[in-house]
Coordinates of C-alpha atoms in Angstrom, one line a residue:
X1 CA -22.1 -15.7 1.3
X2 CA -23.3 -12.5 1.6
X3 CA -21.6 -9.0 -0.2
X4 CA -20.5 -7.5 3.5
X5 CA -19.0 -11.1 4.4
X6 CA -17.4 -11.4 0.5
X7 CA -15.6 -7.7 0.7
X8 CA -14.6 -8.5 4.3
X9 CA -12.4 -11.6 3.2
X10 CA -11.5 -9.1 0.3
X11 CA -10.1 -6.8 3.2
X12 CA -8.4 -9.7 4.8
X13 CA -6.7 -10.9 1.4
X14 CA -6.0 -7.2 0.4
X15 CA -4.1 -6.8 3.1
X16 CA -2.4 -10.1 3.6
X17 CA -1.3 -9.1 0.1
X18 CA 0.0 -5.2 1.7
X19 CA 1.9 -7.3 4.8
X20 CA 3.6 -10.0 2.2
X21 CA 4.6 -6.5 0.1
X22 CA 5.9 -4.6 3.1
X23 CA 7.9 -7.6 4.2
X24 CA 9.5 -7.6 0.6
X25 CA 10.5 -4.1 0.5
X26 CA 11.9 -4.0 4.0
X27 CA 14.3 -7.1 2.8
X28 CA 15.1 -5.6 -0.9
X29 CA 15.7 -2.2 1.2
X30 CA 17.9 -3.7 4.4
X31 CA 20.2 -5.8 1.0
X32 CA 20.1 -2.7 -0.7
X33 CA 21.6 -0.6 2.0
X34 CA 23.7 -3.4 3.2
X35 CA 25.9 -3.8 -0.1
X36 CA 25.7 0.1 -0.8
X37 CA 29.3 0.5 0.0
X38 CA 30.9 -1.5 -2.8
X39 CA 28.6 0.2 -5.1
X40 CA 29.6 4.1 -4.2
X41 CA 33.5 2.7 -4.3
X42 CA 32.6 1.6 -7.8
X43 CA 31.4 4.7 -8.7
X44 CA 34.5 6.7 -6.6
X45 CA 34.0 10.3 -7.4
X46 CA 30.9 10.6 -8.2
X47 CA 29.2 8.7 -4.8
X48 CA 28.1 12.0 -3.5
X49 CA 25.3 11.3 -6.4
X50 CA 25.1 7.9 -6.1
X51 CA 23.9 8.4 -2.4
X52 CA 20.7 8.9 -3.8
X53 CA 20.4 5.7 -5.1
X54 CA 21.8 3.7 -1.7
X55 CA 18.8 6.3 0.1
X56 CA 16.5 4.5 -2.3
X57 CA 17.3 1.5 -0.3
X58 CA 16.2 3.5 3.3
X59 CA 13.5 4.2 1.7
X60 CA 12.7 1.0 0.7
X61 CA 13.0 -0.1 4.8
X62 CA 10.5 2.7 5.4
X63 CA 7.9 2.0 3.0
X64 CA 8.0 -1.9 3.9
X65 CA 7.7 -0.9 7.8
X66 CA 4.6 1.0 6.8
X67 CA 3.0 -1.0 4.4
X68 CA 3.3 -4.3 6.6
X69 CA 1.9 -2.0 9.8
X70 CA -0.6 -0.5 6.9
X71 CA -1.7 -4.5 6.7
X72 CA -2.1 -5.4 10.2
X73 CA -3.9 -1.8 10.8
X74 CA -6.7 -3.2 7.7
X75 CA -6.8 -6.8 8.7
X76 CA -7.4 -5.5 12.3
X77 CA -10.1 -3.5 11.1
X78 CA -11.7 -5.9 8.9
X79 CA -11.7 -8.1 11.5
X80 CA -13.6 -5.7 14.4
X81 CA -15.6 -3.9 11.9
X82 CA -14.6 -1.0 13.0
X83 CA -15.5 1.8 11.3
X84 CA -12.9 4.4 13.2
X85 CA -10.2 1.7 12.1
X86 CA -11.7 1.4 8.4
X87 CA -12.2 5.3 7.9
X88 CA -7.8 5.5 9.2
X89 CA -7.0 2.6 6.7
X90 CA -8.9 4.4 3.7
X91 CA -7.4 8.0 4.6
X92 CA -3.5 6.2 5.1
X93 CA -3.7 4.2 2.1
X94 CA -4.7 7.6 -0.1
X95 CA -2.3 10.1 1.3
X96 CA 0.4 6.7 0.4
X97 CA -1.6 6.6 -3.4
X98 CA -1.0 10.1 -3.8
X99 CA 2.6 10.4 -2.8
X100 CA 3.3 7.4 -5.0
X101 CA 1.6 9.2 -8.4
X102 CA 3.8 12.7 -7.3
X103 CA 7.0 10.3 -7.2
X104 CA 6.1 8.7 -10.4
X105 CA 6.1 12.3 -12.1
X106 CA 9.0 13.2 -10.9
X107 CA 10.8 9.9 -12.1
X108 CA 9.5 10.6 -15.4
X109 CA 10.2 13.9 -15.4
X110 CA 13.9 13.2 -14.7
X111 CA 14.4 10.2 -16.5
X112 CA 17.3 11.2 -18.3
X113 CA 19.2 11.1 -14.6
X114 CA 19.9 7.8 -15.4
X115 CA 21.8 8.4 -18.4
X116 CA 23.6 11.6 -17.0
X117 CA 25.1 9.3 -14.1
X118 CA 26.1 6.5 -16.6
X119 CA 27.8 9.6 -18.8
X120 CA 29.5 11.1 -15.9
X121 CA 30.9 8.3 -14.5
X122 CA 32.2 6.3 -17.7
X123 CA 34.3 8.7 -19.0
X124 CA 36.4 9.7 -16.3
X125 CA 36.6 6.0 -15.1
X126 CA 37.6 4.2 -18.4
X127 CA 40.4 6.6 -18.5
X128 CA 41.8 7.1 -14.9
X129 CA 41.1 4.0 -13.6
X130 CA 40.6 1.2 -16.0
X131 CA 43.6 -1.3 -15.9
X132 CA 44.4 0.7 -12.0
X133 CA 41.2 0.0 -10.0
X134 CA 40.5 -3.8 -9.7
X135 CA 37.0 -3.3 -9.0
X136 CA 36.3 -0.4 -11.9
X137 CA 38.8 -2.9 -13.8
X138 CA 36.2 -6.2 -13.4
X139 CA 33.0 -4.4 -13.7
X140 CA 34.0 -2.9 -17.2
X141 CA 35.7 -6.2 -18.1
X142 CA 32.0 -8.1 -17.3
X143 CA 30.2 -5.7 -19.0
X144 CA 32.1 -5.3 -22.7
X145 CA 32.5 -9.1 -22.6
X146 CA 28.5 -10.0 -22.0
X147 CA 26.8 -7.2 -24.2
X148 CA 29.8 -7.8 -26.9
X149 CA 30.5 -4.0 -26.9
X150 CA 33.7 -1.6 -26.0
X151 CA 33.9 1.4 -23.3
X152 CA 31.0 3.6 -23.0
X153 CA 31.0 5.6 -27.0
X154 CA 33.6 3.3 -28.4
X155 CA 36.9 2.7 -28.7
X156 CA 37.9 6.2 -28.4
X157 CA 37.2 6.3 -24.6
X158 CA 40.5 4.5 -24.5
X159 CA 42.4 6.7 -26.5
X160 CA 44.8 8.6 -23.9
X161 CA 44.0 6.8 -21.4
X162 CA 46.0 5.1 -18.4
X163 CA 45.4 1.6 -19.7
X164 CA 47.0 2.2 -23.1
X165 CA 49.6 4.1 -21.5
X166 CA 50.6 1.2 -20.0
X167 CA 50.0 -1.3 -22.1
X168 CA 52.0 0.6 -25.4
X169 CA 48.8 1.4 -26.8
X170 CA 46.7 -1.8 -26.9
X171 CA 43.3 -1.6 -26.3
X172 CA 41.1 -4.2 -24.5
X173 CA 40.7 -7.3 -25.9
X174 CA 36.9 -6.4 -26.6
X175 CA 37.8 -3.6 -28.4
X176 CA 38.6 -5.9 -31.3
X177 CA 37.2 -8.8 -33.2
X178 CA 38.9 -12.2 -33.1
X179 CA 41.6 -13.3 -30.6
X180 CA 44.5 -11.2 -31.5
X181 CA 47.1 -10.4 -28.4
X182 CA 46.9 -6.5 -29.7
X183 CA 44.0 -4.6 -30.1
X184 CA 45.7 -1.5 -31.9
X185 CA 43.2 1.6 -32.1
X186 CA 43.5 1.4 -36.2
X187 CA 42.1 -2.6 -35.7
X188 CA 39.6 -1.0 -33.0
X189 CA 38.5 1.4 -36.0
X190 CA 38.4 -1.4 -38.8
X191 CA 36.4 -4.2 -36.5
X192 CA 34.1 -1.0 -35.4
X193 CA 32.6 -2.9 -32.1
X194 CA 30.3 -0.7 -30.6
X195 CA 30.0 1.1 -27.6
X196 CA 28.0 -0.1 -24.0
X197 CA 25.9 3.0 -23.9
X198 CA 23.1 1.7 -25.8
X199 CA 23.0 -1.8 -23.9
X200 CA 23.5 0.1 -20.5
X201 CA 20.5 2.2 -21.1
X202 CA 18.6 -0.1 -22.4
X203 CA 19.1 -1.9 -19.2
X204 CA 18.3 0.5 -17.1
X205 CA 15.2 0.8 -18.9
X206 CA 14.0 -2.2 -18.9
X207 CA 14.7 -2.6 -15.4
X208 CA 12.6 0.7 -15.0
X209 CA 9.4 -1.0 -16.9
X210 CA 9.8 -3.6 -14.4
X211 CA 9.8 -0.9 -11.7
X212 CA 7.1 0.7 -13.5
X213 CA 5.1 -2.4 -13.9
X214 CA 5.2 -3.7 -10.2
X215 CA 4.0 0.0 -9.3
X216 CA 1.3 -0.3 -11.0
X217 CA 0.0 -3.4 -9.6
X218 CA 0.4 -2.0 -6.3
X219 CA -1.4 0.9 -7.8
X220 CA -4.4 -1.1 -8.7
X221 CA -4.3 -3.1 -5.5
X222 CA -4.5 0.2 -3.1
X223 CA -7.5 1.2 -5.2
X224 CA -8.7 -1.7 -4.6
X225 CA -8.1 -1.8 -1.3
X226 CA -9.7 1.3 -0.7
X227 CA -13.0 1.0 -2.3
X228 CA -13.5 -2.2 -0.3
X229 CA -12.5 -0.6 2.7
X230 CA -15.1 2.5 2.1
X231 CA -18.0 -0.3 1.1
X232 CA -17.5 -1.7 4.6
X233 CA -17.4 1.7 5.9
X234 CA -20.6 2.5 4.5
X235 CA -22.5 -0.8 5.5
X236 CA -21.7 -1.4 9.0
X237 CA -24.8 0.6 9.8
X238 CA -27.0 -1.3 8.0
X239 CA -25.5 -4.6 9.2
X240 CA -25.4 -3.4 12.3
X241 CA -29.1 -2.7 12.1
X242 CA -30.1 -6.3 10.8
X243 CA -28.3 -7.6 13.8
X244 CA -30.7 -5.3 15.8

């Protein structure tokens, strides 16, 4: 096998690879959008901000449209050697590798959003609507009960709040250590279980290496892609001319 027929199956698995990848961010993006709306009523006030995230999942249905079209556009090429069809692969999948290295600025440079969101939300939530809103109610239940922690600081996001109010002053269970019926805030204090903050963020995180990581594959695989696509580009003619 020569090195024009071994980057050509290259081209061809490159961009069976792009298709596959397209086809997995359409459906992540179409599930995304599609259960958006229980995740802006969990966040209630703060959803205007929180449409950024469910716009992630539109833009996930964009990207997948074009990188599956990207993959029949290079497996089309490959296949005709066509060198018009090659040079419009290279130049689309460049302009995508440069717009994907801006976006990857900007997410670091605003990394903290994460945290801002978690912040602005907690607060406000654990005291308004914790014990009222079913929804807020199981989401905060699920959390302090699997990471072992209590409200968003501590206990003292509770303090004032509706849920005492209505419960005489009792904190949630998780608030406490043990089994006890009452959680009072001087137990809270004693037993000192800490706050979901850390274990939230450290969540989101992690879940942003794993972001970070699959980016960079791709990364590596559009380089890839394009410096096979440019080697075919550049030795049609002389393949052309041994066929001559």
């Amino acid at each position: 096998m020569g090195c024009f027929t071994l980057f050509k199956v290259m081209m061809v698995l490159f961009n069976l690879l792009i298709f596959l990848g397209g086809l997995t961010l359409l459906a992540l993006g179409i599930w995304a959008s599609a259960d958006g709306g229980s995740f802006l009523q969990t966040l209630g006030t703060y959803s205007t901000q929180a449409m950024q995230f469910l716009n992630v999942g539109f833009f996930c249905i964009a990207v997948g449209v074009v990188l599956a079209l990207l993959g029949l556009l290079g497996f089309w090429a490959a296949h005709r050697e066509s060198k018009c069809l090659l040079l419009m692969f290279f130049s689309i999948v460049l302009i995508i590798f440069i717009a994907e290295v801006a976006a990857a600025v900007v997410a670091l440079a605003y990394s903290s959003f994460a945290e801002g969101i978690l912040r602005a939300w907690a607060t406000p939530a654990l005291k308004e609507q914790y014990g009222n809103d079913p929804v807020v109610t199981k989401i905060w239940n699920t959390t302090m009960t699997e990471l072992k922690c209590c409200g968003f600081t501590n206990y003292t996001d509770f303090e004032d709040s509706r849920f005492t109010r209505d419960n005489n002053g009792s904190l949630p269970e998780d608030c406490c250590l043990g089994n006890g019926t009452y959680c009072s805030p001087q137990r809270a204090l004693k037993d000192n279980v800490e706050g979901c903050f850390e274990e939230l963020l450290e969540l989101v995180q992690t879940n942003a290496d794993v972001v970070g990581g699959v980016a960079a594959g791709i990364g590596a695989m559009e380089i890839a892609a394009m410096v096979v696509s440019i080697y075919l580009y550049c030795h049609l003619d002389n393949r052309e001319t041994i066929k001559a």
